[in-house]
Coordinates of C-alpha atoms (C1' of nucleotides) in Angstrom, one line a residue:
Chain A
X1 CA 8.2 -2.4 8.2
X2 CA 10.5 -0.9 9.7
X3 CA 13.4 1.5 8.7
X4 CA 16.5 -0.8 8.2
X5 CA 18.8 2.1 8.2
X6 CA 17.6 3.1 11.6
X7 CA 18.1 0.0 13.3
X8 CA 21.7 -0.5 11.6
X9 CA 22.8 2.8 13.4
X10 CA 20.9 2.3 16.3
X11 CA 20.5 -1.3 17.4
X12 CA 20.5 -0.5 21.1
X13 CA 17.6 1.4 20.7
X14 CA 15.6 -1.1 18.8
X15 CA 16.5 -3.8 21.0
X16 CA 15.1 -1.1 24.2
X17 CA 11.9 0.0 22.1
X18 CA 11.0 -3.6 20.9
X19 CA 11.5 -4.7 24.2
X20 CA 8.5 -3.8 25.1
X21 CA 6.6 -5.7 22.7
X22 CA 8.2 -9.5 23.1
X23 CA 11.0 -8.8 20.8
X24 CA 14.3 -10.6 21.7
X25 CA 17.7 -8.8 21.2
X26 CA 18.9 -11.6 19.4
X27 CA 16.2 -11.2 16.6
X28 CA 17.8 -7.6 15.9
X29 CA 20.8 -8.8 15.7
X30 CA 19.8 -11.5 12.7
X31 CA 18.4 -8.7 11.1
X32 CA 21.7 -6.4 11.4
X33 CA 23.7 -9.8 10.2
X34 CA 21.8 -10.6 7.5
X35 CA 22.1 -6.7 6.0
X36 CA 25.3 -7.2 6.4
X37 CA 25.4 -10.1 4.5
X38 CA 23.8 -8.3 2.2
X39 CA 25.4 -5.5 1.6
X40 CA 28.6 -7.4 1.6
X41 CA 27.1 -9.7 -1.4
X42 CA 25.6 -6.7 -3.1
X43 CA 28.9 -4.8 -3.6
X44 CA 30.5 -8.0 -4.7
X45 CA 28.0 -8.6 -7.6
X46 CA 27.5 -4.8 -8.3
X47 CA 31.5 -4.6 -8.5
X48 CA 31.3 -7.8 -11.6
X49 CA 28.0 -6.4 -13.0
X50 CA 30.3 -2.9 -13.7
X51 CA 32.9 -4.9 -15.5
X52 CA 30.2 -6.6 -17.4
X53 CA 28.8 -3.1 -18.3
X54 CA 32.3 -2.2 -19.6
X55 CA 33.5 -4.7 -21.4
X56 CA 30.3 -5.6 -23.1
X57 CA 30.6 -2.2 -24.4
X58 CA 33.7 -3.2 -25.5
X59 CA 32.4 -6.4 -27.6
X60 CA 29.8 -4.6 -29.1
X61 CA 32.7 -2.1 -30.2
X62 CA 34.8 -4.6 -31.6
X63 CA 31.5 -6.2 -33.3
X64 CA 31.0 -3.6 -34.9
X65 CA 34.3 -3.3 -36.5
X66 CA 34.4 -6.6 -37.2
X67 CA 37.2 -7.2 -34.3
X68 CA 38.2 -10.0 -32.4
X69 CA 35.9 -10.4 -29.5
X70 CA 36.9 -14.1 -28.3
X71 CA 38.5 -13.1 -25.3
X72 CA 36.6 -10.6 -24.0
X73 CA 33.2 -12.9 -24.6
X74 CA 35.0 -15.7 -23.1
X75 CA 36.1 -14.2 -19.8
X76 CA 32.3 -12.5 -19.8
X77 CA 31.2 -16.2 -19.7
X78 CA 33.1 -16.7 -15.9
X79 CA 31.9 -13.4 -14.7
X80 CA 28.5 -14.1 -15.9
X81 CA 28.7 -17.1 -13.7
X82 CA 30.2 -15.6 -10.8
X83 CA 27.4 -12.8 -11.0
X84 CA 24.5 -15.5 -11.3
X85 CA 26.0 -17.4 -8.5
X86 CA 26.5 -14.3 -6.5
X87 CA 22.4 -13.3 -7.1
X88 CA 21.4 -16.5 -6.5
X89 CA 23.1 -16.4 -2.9
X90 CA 21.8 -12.6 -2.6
X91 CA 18.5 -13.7 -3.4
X92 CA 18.6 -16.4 -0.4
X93 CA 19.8 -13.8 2.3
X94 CA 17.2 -10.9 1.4
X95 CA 14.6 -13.5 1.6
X96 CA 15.5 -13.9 5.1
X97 CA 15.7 -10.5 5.7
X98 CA 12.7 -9.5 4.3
X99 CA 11.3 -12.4 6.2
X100 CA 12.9 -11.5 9.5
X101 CA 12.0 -7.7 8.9
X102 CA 8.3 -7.7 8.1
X103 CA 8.2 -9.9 11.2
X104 CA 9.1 -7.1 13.5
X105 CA 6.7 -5.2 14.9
X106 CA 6.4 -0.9 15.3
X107 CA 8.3 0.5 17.4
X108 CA 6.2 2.0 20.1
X109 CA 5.5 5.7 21.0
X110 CA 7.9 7.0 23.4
X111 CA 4.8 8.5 25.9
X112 CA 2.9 4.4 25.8
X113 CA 2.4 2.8 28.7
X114 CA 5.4 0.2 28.8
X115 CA 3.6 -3.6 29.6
X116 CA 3.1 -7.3 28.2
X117 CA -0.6 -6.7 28.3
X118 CA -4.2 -5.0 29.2
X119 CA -3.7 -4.7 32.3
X120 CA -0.7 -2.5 32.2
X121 CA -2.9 -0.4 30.1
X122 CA -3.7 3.2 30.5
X123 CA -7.2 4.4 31.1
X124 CA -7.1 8.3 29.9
X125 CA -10.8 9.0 30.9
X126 CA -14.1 7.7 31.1
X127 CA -17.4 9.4 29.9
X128 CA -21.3 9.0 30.1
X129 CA -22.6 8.0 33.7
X130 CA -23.3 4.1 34.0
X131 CA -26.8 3.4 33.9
X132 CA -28.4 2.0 37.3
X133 CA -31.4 -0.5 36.5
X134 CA -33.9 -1.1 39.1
X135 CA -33.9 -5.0 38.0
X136 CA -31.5 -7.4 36.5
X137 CA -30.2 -6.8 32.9
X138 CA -30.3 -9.1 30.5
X139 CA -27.7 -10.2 28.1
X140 CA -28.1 -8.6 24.8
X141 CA -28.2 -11.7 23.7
X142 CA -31.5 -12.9 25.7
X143 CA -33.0 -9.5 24.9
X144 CA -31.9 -10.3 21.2
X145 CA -33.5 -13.4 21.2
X146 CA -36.7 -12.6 23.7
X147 CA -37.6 -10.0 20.7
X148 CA -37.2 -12.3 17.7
X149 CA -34.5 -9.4 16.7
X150 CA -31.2 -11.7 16.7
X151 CA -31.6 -15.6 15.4
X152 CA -28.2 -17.5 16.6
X153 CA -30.0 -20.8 16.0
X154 CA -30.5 -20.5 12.2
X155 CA -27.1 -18.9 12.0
X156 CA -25.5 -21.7 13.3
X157 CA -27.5 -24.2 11.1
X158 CA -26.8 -22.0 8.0
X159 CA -23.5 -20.9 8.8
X160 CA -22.0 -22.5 12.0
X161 CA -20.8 -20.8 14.9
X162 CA -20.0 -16.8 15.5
X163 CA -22.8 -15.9 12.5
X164 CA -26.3 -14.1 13.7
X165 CA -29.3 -13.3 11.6
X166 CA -30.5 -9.8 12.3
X167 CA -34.6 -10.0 11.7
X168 CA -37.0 -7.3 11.5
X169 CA -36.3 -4.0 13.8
X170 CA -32.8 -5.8 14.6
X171 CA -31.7 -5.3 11.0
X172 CA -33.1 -1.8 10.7
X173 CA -31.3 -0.7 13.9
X174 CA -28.2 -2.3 12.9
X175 CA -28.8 -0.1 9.7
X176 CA -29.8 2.9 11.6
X177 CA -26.3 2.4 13.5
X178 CA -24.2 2.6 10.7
X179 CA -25.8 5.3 8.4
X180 CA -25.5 7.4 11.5
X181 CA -22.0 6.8 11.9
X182 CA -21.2 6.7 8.0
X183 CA -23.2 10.6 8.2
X184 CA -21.2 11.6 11.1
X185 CA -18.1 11.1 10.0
X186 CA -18.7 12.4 6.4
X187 CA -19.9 15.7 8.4
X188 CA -16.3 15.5 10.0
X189 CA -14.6 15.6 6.7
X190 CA -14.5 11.6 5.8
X191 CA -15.2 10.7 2.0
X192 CA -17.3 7.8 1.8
X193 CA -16.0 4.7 0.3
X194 CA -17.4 1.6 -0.6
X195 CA -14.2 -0.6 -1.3
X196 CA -13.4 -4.5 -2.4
X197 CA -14.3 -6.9 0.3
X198 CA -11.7 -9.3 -0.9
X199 CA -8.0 -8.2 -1.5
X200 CA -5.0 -9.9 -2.3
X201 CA -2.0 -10.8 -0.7
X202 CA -0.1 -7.5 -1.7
X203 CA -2.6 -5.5 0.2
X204 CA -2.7 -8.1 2.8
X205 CA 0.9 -7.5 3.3
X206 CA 1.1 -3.7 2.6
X207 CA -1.0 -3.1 6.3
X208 CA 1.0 -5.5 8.3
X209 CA -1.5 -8.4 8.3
X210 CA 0.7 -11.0 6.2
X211 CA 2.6 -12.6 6.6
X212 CA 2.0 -12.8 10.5
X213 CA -1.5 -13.2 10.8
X214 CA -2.4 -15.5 8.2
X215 CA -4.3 -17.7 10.3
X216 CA -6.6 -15.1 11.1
X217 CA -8.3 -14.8 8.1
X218 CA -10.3 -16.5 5.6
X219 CA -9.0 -16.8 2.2
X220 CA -10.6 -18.0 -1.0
X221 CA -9.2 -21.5 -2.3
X222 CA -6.9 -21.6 -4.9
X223 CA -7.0 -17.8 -5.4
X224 CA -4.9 -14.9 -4.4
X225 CA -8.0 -13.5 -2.1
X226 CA -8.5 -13.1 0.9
X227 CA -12.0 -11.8 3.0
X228 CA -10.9 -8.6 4.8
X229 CA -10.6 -8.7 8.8
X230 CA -11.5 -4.7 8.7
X231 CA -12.0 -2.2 5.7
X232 CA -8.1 -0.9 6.9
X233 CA -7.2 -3.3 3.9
X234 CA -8.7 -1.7 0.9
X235 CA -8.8 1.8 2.2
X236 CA -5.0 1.8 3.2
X237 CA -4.0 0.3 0.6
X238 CA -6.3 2.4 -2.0
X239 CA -2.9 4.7 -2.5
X240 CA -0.2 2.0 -2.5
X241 CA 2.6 2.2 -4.2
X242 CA 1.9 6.0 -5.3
X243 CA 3.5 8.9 -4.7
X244 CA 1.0 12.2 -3.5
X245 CA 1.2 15.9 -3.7
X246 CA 1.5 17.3 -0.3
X247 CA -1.9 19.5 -0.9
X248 CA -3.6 16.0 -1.3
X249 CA -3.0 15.5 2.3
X250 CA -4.4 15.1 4.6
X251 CA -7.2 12.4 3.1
X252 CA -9.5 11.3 5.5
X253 CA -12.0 8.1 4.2
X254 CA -14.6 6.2 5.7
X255 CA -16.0 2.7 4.8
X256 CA -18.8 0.7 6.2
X257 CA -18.0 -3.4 5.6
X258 CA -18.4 -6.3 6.6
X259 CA -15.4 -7.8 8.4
X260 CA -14.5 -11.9 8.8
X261 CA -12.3 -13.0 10.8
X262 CA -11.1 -16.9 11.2
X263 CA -11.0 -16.0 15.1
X264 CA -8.5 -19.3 15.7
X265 CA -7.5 -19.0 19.1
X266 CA -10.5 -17.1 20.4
X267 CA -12.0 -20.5 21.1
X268 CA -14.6 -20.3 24.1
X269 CA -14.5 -16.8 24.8
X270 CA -17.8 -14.9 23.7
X271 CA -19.4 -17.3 22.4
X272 CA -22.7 -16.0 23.0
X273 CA -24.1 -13.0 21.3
X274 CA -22.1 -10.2 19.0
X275 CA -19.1 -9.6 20.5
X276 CA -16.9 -11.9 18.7
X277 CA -18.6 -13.1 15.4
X278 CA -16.8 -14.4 12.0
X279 CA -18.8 -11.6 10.3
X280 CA -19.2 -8.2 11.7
X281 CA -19.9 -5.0 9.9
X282 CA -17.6 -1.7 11.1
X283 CA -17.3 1.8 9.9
X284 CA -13.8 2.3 9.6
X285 CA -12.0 5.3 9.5
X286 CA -8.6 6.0 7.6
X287 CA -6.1 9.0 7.6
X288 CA -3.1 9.7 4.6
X289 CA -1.3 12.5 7.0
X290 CA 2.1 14.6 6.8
X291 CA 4.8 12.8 9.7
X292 CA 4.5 16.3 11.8
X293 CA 0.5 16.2 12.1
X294 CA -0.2 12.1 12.6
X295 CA -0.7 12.5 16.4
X296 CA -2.5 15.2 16.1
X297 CA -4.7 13.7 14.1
X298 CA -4.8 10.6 15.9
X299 CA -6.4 12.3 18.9
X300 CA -8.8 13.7 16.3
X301 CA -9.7 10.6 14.8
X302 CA -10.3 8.8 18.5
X303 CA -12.6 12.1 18.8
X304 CA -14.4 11.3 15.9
X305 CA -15.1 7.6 17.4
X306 CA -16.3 9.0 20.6
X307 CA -18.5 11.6 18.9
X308 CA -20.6 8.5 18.3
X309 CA -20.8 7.2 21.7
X310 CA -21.7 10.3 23.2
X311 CA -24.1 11.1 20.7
X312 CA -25.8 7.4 21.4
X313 CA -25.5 8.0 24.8
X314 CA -23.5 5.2 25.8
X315 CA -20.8 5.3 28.6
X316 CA -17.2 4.5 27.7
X317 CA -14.1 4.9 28.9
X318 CA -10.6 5.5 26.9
X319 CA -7.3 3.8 27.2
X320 CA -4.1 3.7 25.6
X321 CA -3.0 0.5 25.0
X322 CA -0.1 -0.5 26.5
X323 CA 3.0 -1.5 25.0
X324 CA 2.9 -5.4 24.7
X325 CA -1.1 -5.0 24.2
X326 CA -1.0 -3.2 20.7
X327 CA -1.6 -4.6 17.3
X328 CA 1.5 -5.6 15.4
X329 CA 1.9 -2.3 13.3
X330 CA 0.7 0.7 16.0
X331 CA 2.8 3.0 17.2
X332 CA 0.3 4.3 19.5
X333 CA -3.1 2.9 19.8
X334 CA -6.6 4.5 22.2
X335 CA -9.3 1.9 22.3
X336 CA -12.6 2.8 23.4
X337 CA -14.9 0.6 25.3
X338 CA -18.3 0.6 25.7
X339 CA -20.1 -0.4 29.4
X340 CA -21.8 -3.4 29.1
X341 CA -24.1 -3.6 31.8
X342 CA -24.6 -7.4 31.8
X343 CA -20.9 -8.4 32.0
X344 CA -20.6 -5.3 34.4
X345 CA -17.1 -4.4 32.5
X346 CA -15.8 -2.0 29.4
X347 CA -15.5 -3.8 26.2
X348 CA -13.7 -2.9 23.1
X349 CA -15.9 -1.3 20.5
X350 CA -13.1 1.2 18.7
X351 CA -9.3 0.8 18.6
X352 CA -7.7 4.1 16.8
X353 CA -4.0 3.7 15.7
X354 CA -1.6 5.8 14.3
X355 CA 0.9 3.1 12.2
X356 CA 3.4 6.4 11.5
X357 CA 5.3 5.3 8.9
X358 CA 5.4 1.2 9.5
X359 CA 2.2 0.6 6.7
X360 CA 3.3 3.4 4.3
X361 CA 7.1 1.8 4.2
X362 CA 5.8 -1.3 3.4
X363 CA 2.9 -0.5 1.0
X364 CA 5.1 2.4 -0.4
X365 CA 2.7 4.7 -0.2
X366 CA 4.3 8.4 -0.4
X367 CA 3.9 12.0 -1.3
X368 CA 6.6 14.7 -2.5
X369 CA 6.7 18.2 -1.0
X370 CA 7.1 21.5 -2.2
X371 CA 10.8 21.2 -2.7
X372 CA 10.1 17.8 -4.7
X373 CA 11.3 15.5 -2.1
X374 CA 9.6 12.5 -1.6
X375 CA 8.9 11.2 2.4
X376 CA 6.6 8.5 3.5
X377 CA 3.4 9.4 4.3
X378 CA 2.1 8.4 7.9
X379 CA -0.6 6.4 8.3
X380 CA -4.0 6.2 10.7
X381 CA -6.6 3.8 11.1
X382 CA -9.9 3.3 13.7
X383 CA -13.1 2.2 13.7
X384 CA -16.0 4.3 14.4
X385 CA -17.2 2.0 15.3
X386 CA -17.8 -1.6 15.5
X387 CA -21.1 -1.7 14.6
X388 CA -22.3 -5.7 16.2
X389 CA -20.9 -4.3 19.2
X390 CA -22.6 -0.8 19.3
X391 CA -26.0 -3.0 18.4
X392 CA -24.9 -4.8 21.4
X393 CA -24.2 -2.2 23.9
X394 CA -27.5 -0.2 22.9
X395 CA -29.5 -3.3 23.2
X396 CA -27.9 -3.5 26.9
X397 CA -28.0 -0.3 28.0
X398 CA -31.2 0.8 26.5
X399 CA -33.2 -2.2 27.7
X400 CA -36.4 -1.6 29.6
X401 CA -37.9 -4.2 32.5
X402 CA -40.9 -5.1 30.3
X403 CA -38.2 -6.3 27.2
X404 CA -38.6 -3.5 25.0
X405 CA -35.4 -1.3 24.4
X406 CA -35.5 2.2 23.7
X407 CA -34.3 3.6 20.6
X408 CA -31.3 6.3 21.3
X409 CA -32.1 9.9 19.9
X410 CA -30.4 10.4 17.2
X411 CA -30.7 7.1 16.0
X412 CA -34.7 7.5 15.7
X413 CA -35.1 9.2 12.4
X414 CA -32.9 6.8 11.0
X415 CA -35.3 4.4 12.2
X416 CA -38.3 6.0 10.7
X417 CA -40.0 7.4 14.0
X418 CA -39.4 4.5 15.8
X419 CA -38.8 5.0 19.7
X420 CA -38.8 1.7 20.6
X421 CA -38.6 -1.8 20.0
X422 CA -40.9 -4.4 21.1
X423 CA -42.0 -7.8 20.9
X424 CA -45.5 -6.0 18.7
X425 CA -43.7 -3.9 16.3
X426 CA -40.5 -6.4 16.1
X427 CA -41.8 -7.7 12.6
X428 CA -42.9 -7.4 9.8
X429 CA -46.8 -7.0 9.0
X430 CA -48.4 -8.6 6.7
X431 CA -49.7 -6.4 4.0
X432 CA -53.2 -6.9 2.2
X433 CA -53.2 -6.3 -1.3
Chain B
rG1 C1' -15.5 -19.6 -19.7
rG2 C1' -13.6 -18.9 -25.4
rA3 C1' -10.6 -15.7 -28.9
rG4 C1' -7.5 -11.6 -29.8
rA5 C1' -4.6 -7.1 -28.6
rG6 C1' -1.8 -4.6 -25.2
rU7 C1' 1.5 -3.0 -20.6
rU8 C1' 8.1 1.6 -22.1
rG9 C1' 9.6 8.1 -17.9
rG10 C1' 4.4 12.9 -15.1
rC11 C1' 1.7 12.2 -20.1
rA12 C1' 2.0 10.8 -25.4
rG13 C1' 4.9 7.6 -28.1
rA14 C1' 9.3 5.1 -31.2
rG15 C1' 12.4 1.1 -30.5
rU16 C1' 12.8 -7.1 -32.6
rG17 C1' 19.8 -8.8 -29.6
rG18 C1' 24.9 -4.3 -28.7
rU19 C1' 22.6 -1.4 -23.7
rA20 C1' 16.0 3.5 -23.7
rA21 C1' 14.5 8.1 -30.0
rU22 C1' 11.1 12.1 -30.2
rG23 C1' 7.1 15.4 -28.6
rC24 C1' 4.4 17.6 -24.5
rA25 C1' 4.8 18.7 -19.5
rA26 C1' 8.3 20.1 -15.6
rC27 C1' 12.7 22.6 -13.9
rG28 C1' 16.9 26.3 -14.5
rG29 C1' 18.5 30.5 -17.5
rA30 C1' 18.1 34.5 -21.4
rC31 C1' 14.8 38.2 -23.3
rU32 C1' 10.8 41.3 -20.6
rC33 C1' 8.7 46.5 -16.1
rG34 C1' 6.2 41.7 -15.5
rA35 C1' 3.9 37.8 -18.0
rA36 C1' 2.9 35.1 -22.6
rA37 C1' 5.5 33.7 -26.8
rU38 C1' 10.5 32.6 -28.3
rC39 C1' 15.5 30.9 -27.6
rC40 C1' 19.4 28.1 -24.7
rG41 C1' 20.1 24.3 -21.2
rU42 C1' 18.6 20.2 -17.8
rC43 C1' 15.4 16.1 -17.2
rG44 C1' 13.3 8.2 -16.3
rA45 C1' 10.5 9.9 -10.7
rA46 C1' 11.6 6.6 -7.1
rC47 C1' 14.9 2.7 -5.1
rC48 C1' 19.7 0.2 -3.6
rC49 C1' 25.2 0.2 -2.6
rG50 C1' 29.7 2.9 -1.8
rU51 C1' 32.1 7.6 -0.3
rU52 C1' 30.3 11.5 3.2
rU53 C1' 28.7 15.2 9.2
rA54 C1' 25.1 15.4 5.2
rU55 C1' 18.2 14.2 2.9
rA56 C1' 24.8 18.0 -0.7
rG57 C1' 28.0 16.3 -4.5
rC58 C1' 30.4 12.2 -6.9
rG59 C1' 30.9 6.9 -8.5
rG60 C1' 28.3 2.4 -9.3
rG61 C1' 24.1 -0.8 -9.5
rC62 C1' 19.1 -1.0 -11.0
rG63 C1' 15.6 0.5 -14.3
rC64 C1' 10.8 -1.0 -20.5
rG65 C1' 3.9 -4.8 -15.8
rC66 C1' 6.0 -8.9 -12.6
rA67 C1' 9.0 -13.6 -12.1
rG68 C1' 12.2 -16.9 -14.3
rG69 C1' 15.2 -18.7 -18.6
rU70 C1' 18.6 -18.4 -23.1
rU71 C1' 23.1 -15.1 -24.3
rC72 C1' 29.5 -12.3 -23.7
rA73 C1' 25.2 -8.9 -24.0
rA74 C1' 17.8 -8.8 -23.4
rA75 C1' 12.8 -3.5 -23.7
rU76 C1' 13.9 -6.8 -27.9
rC77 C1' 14.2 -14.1 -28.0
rC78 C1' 11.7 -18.2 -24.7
rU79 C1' 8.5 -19.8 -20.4
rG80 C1' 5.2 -18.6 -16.7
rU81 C1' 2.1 -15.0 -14.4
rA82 C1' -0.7 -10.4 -13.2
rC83 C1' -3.5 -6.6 -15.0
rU84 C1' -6.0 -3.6 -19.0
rC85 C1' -8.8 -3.3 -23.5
rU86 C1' -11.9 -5.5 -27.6
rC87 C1' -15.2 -9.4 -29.4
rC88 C1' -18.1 -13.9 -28.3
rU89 C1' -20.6 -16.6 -24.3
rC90 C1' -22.8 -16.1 -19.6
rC91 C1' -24.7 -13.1 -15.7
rA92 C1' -27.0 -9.5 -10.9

RNA sequence: GGAGAGUUGGCAGAGUGGUAAUGCAACGGACUCGAAAUCCGUCGAACCCGUUUAUAGCGGGCGCGCAGGUUCAAAUCCUGUACUCUCCUCCA
């Protein structure tokens, strides 16, 4: 959400900054109407709700000294009307406006690349050599499959399209993945936190995914839950509605979840393998910082992402998104893409944001300082990373001619010793008694 | 799933129709070399509107889980709803 006040002083620079991200100038100038409207109607009914004040005191006065009241109780009856008429007109208008606000995107950081989409996007720097193969690489999907690691098949019996089964050394890699990540980032100062994987539509709304984005999610029938697209949800909204002391701050937390998403409009592109799946699991990352540190600690947080990468040895590249191409509540958003040697192109495997103050107005989610002020705290969120994905690119970049794929590094104590995975030691053995 | 109880300021806790007691904490001051204790004073944080250069001050609204309703007037009465707790039932 963002700050009413600011665009009410300063509706030419909303209209410039929002530019940028397919706002219209007339939509700012409903929302300055409608405060108007509002303000107009709130002074009108605050004005009668004074009198009321007063002269009830009066009654009650008069009560109690067994005095004529008639008149005063009768003209108490009008305003009493008026002021219920004038609410229920208030009521209608702030609707609107709360509508028409929460539909408005951040505004964007004054040093983002200004563009409708990707490809007005910044590339900051790419890291890790590509890998040259000496034959063709294979889809992590055929590699997936050629080692009995990823079942699509049963997935799509079981579930339906965009689910996998991870079996045997798949699942203990995709483990491996994200208990190295989880460690990582608990090493960089990140509490761990397993949170709710349902929330409800207050949370939904507090991080900017309602009421825009309903059709992205899946929600539970006849229930105020909803599955959550990313672990942002419950960890962002873990200190709505509350007020911390500046020495709290900054909080970093970490979750590992799974994340659904109803993917409605995504029809026909990746449909094969992990990339884009109805369930994935992520680590996310989440920041409660003071205004004056949040881009600092933005470029710490896409650091913390790329720690990973680097540590797996995977080659990515970083970008800042452009304008038009960042999600509805960033201010300021680096993605990180991993190479993916069979499509021969970056693809998305971390996007860190820094929401400023857009989440924390909505959710309310504050802290006082030393001089007992209150302020709203600024808000970060980024995955570190997607972990279907990072299965994914290891699968590709790791793979070997004969179909084995090597196991990076670091991941190998996490997978017991294991330096590689096979069609021989894929499964399970069975064990004699 | 069934039955009951509850939700009031940072915390504790009164208040069953006339507009939020009291205690603790906090803050300011006095005393003190300083602190503690004591005494005096302030105090529902936050929010909204108006006035304003002002996040100062002042005025008003709001404010008793939330949303409605009844009433001249609602913490108090009515309806709905969320959450918490206890017991029963069930359950990993």
């Amino acid at each position: 959400m963002l700050d009413i006040k600011r665009i009410r002083n300063n509706p030419d620079e909303a209209k410039e900054k929002l530019a940028t991200r397919a706002i219209k100038p007339e939509q700012i100038d409903d929302v300055i109407a409608l405060d108007e409207q509002r303000r107009d109607l709130l002074k009108q009914t605050e004005q009668l709700k004074a009198k009321r004040n007063t002269v009830s005191d009066a009654i009650s006065v008069a009560k109690r000294n067994h005095e004529d009241a008639d008149k005063q109780i009768a003209e108490m009856r009008e305003v009493g009307a008026d002021i219920k008429a004038l609410d229920t007109k208030l009521a209608e208008v702030l609707d609107e406006f709360n509508d028409k606000m929460a539909r408005l995107p951040n505004f964007p950081h004054d040093t983002d690349p200004v563009g409708p989409d990707e490809n007005y996007s910044r590339e900051d720097r790419k890291v890790g050599a590509i890998p040259h193969f000496d034959f063709e690489p294979k889809a992590h999907w055929d590699i997936g499959e050629d080692l009995g690691i990823l079942d699509f098949k049963r997935a799509a019996k079981v579930s339906g399209a965009r689910f996998v089964y991870y079996m045997g050394m798949g699942a203990k890699l995709e483990r491996a993945v994200y208990n190295f990540m989880l460690d990582q980032h608990e090493e960089e100062g990140y509490e761990e936190v397993i949170p709710p994987y349902m929330v409800n539509s207050a949370s939904m709304y507090g991080t900017g995914q309602f009421p825009k984005f309903k059709e992205d999610v899946f929600q539970i029938q006849d229930q105020d839950l909803t599955l959550i697209p990313t672990a942002e949800v419950p960890l962002t909204n873990y200190y709505r509605d509350e007020v911390l002391d500046e020495a709290q701050l900054p909080v970093y937390v970490t979750a590992l979840s799974p994340s659904f998403r109803s993917e409605a409009g995504s029809a026909g592109r990746d449909t094969r393998g992990l990339i884009r799946m109805h369930q994935f699991n992520k680590v996310e990352m989440v920041k409660y910082v003071k205004p004056e540190e949040s881009y600092k600690e933005l470029e710490k947080m896409t650091g913390n992402a790329e720690n990973i990468l680097q540590k797996l040895g995977l080659p990515y590249h970083v970008i800042t998104l452009a304008t038009g191409d960042m999600s509805f509540t960033a201010a300021e958003t680096h993605d990180l893409e991993v190479w993916i040697p069979h499509q021969e192109t970056y693809r998305e495997i971390s996007s860190c944001s820094n929401c400023e103050d857009f989440q924390a107005r909505r959710a309310q989610i504050r802290y006082r300082d030393a001089d007992g002020k209150v302020h709203l705290v600024h808000t970060l969120n980024g995955s570190g990373l997607a972990v279907g994905r990072t299965v994914a690119a290891i699968l590709e970049n790791y793979q070997n001619e004969d179909g084995s794929v090597t196991i990076p590094d670091v991941l190998v104590p996490y997978m017991h010793g294991v330096t590689k995975i096979t069609k021989e030691n894929a499964h399970a053995k069975h064990v004699e008694d």
